[in-house]
Coordinates of C-alpha atoms in Angstrom, one line a residue:
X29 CA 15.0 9.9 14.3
X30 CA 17.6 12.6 13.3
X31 CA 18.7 10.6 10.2
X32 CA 14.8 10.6 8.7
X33 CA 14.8 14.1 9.6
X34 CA 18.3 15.1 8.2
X35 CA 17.1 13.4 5.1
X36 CA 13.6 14.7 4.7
X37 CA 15.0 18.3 5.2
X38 CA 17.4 17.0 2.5
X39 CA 15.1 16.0 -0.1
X40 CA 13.3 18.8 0.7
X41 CA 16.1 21.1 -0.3
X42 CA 16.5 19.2 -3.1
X43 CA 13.2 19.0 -5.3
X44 CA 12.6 22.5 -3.8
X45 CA 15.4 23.7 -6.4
X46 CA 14.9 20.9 -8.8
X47 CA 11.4 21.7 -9.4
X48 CA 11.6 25.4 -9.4
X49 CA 9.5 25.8 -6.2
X50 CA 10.6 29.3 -5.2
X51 CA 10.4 30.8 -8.3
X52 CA 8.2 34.3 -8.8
X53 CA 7.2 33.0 -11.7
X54 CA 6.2 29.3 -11.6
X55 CA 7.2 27.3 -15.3
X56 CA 7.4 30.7 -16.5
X57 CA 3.9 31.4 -15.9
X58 CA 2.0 34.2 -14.7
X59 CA 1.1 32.3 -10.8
X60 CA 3.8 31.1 -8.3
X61 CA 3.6 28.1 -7.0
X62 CA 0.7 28.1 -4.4
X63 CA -1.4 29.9 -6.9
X64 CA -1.0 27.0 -9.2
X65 CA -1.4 24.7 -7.0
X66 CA -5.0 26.2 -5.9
X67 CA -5.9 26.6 -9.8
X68 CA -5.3 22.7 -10.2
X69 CA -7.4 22.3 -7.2
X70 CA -10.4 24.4 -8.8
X71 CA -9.8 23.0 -11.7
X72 CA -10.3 19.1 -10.9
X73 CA -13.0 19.9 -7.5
X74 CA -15.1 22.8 -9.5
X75 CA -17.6 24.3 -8.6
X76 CA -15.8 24.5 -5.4
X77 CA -15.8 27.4 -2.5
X78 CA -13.1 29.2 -0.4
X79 CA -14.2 27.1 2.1
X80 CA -13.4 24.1 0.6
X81 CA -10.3 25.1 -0.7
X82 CA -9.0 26.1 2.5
X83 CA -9.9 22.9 4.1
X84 CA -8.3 20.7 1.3
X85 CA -5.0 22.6 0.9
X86 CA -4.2 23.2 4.6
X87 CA -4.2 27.1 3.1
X88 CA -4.8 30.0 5.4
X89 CA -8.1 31.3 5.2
X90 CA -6.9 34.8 4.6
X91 CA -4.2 33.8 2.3
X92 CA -6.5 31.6 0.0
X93 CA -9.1 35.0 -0.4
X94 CA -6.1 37.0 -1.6
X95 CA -5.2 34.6 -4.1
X96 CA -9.1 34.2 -5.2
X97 CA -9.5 37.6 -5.7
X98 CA -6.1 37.7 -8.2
X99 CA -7.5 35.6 -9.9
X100 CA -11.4 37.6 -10.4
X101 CA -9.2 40.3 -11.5
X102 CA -7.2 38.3 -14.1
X103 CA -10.4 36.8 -15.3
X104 CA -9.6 33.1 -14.1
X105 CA -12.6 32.3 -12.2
X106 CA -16.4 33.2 -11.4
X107 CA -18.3 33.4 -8.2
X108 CA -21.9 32.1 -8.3
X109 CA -24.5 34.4 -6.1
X110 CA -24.6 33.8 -2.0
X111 CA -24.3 35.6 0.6
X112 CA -21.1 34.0 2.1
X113 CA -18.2 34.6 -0.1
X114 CA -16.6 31.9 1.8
X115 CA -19.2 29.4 0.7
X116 CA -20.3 30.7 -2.7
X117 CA -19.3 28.0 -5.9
X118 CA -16.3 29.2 -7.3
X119 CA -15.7 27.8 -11.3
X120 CA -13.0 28.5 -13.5
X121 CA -13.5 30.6 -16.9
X122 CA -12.4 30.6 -20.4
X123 CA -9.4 32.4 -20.0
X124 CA -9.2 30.2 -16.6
X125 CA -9.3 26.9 -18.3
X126 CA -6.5 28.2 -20.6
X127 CA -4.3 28.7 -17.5
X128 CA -4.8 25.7 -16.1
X129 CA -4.1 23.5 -19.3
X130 CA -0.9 25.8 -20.0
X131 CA 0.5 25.4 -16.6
X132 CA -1.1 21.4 -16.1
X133 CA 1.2 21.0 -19.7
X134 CA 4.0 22.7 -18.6
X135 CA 4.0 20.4 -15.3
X136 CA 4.0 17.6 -17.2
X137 CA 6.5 18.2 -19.5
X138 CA 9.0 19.3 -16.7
X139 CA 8.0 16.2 -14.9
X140 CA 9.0 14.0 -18.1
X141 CA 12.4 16.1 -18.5
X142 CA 13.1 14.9 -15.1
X143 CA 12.1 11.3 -15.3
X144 CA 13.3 10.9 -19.6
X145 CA 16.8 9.0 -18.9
X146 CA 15.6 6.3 -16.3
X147 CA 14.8 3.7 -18.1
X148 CA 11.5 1.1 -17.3
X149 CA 12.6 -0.7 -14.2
X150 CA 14.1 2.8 -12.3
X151 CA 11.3 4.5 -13.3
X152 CA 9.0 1.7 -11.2
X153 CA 11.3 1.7 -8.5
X154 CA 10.8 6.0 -8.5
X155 CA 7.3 5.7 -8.5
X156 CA 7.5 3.0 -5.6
X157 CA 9.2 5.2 -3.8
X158 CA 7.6 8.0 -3.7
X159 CA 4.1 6.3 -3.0
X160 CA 5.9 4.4 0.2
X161 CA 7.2 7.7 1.5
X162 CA 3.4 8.9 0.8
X163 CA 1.9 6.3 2.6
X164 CA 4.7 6.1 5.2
X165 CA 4.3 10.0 6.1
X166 CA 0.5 9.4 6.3
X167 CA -1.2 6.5 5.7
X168 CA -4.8 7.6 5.3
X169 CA -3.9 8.9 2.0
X170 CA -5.1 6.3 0.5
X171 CA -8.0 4.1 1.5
X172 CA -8.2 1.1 -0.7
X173 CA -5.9 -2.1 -1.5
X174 CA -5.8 -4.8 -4.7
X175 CA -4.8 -8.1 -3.6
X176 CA -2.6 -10.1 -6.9
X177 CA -0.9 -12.9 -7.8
X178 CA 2.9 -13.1 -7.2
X179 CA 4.8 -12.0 -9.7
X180 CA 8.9 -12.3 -10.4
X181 CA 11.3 -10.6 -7.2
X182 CA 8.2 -11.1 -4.7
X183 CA 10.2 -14.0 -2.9
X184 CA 13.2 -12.2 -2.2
X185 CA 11.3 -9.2 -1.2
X186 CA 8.8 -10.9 0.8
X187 CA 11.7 -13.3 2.4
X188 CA 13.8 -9.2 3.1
X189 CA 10.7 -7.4 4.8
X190 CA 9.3 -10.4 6.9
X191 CA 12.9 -10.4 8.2
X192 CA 13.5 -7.1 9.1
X193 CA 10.0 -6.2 10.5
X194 CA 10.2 -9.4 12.8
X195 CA 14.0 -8.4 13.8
X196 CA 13.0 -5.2 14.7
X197 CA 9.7 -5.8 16.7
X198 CA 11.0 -9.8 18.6
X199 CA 14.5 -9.8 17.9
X200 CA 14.2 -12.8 15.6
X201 CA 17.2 -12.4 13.6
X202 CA 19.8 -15.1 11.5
X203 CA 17.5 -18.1 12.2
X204 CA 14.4 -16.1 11.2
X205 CA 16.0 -15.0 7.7
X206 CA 17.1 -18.9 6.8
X207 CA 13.3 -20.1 7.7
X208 CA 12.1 -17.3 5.5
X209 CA 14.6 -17.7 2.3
X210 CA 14.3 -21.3 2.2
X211 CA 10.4 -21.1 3.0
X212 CA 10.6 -18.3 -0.3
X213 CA 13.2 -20.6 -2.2
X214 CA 11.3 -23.8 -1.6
X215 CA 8.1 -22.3 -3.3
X216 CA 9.9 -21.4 -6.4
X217 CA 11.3 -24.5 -7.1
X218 CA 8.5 -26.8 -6.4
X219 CA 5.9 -24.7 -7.3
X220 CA 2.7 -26.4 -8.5
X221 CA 0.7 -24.2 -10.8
X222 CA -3.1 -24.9 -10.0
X223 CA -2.6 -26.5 -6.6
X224 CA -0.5 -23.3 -5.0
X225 CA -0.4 -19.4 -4.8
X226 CA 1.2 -16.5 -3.3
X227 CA -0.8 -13.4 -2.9
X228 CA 0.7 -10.0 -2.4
X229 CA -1.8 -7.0 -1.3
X230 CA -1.0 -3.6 -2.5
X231 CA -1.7 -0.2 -1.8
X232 CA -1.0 2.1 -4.7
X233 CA 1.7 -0.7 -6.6
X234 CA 3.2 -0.7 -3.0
X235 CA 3.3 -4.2 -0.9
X236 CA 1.4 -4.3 1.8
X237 CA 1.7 -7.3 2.8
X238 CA 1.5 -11.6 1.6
X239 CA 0.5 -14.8 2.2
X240 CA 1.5 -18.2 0.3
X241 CA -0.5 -21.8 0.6
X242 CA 1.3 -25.0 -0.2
X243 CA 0.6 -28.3 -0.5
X244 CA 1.6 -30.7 2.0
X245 CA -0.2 -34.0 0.6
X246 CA -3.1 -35.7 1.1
X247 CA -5.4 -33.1 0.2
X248 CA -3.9 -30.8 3.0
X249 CA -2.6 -27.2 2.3
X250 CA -0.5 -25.1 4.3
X251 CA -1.1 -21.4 5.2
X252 CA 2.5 -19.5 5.0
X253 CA 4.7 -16.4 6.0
X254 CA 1.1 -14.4 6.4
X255 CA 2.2 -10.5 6.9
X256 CA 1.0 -7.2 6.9
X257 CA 3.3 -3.9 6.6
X258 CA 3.2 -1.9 9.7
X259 CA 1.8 1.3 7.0
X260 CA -1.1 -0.6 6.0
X261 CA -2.4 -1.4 9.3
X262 CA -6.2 -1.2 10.3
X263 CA -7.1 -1.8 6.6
X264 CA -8.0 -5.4 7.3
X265 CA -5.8 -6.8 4.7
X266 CA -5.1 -9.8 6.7
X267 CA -8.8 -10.7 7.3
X268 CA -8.9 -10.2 3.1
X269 CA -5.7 -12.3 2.2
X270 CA -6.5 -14.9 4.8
X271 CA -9.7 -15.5 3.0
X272 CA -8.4 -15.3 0.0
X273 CA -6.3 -18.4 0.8
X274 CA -9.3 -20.0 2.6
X275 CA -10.7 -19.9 -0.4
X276 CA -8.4 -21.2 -2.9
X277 CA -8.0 -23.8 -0.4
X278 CA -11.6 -24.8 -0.9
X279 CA -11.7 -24.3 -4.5
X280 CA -9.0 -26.9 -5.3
X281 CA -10.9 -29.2 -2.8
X282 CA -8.3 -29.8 0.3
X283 CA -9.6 -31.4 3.1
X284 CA -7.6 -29.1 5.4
X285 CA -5.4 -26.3 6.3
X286 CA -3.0 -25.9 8.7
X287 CA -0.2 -23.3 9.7
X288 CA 2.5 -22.9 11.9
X289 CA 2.6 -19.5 14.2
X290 CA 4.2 -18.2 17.8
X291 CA 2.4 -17.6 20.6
X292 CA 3.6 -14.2 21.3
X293 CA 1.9 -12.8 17.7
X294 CA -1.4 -12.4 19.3
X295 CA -3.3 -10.3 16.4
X296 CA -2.0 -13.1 14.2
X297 CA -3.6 -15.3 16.9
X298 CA -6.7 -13.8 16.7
X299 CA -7.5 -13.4 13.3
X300 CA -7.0 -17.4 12.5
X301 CA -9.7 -18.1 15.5
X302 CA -12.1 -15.4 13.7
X303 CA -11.5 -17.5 10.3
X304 CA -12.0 -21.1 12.4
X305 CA -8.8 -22.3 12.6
X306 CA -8.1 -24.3 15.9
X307 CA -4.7 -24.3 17.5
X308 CA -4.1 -28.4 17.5
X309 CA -0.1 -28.4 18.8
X310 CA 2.2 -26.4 20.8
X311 CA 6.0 -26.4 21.0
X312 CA 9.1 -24.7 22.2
X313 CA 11.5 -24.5 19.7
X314 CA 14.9 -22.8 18.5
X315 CA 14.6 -22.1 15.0
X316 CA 15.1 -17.9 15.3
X317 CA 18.2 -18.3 18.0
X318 CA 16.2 -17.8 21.0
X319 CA 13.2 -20.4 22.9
X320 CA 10.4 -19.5 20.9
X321 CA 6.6 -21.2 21.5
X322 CA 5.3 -22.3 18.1
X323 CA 1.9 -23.2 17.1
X324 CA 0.3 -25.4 14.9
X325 CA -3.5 -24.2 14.4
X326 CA -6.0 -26.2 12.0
X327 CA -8.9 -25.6 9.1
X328 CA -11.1 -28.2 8.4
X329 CA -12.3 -27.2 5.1
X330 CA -16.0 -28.5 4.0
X331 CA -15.9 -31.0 0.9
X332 CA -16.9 -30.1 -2.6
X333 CA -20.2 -31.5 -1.9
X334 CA -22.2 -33.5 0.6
X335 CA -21.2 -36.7 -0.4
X336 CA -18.3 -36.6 -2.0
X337 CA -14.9 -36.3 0.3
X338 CA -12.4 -34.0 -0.5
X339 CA -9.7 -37.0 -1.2
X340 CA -12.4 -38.0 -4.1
X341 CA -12.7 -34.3 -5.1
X342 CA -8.5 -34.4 -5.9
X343 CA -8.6 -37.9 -7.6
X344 CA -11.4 -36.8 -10.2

């Protein structure tokens, strides 16, 4: 805890000075920084209110009035008729569009100075970044996730995070990161376009979580290393990317599909028995260093059609 803190505080400090936060004069404009940041909001939300504005920015009340009227008396911004000032539409004028472009370019261009000598790959890794911390600090920034195809350095980073979350929440540790790199590794090599797929969900280019299905043979699949990041919890991106492997599965005509899980992850449990698997096998075994009760759990998928099997489906 005091390390995240140290570092935040850090950071802080940091951009604080980098970006010219506590300047009078913000980008050598005529607003500081809040008052900027309140012209953007007016700007991209107009007509908006004090009200609003308040509630958006986290302003105080009193605070955000002071700033509204500076800008009536620079000409920025108009107040529609009502009787609350607090509720009446506020909309930005000639000379308050202006403003806002000058200042919205400026931004930019500083932004651009900052970011100019990283090249492609640092500047993806920057924008990851700051997104994770984003969705780290609160997750309800963002409601929505994309689920996509797998895509070069997914294995490795897939293989990295299942190992660490499940080290840090079981204590599954050395045995736990050979399963997943040679799980990882395994797909790679014998990967069978058109019969296989990893998918990995995202939340603003950030992973969220994965899932892979293999084929065994014999017009059976394989549900694997299923995962969700702790962040993008209560989104129900493992309901989506287990039916997005259900349904592959179907597509290519397998006949069924199994997977292999531990008794003690019980929301994993639980959302295999809302999608119909069956749990078919159980088994102590050793594999993460410690006695550990596996499961085998079961799909039976429905053939192509009524007649024709699944088997016939995959010879055709």
């Amino acid at each position: 805890m005091n390390d995240a803190i140290a570092s935040i505080r850090s950071f802080n400090r940091f951009y604080t000075q980098l970006a010219g936060v506590l300047d009078a004069r913000f980008l050598g404009s005529e607003a500081t920084l809040p008052e900027a940041r309140l012209l953007f909001e007016i700007a991209v939300n107009e007509p908006g209110s004090a009200n609003a504005l308040q509630a958006s920015l986290g302003m105080d009340a009193g605070y955000v009035s002071r700033i509204l009227t500076r800008f009536e008396k620079r000409g920025w911004i108009i107040r529609d008729r009502g009787t609350d000032a607090r509720t009446r539409p506020i909309r930005l004028t000639e000379a308050g569009r202006d403003a806002f472009a000058l200042l919205d370019a400026r931004q930019r261009d500083a932004v651009a100075g900052m970011i100019a000598r990283l090249d492609p790959v640092a500047q993806t890794d920057l924008v990851d970044a700051l997104a994770r911390a984003r969705l780290l600090l609160d997750p309800t920034t963002t409601s929505g996730f994309s689920i996509r195809p797998f895509r070069t350095g997914d294995m490795g980073r897939i293989a990295a995070r299942q190992s660490i979350l499940y080290a840090d929440s079981h204590g599954w540790g050395r045995g736990l990161e050979v399963v997943e790199g040679e799980v990882t590794t395994a797909f790679l090599h014998n990967f069978k376009p058109g019969r296989e797929q990893c998918w990995v969900a995202e939340i603003d280019g950030v992973m969220a979580g994965s899932i892979f299905l293999t084929d065994e043979g014999g017009g059976n699949a394989r549900l694997r290393l299923l995962y969700v990041e702790p962040f993008a919890r209560g989104r129900r991106i493992g309901d989506a990317l287990v039916t997005t492997c259900i349904g592959f599965a179907r597509d290519k005509g397998y006949a069924t599909l199994t997977l292999w899980t531990q008794a003690v992850l019980e929301t994993a449990r639980r959302l295999y028995t809302r999608h119909g698997f069956e749990r078919i096998e159980t088994a102590v075994h050793h594999d993460f260093g410690e006695p550990v009760t596996g499961e085998r759990w079961q799909l039976r998928l429905a053939p192509p059609s009524g007649r024709e099997t699944a088997q016939e489906a995959l010879e055709t």
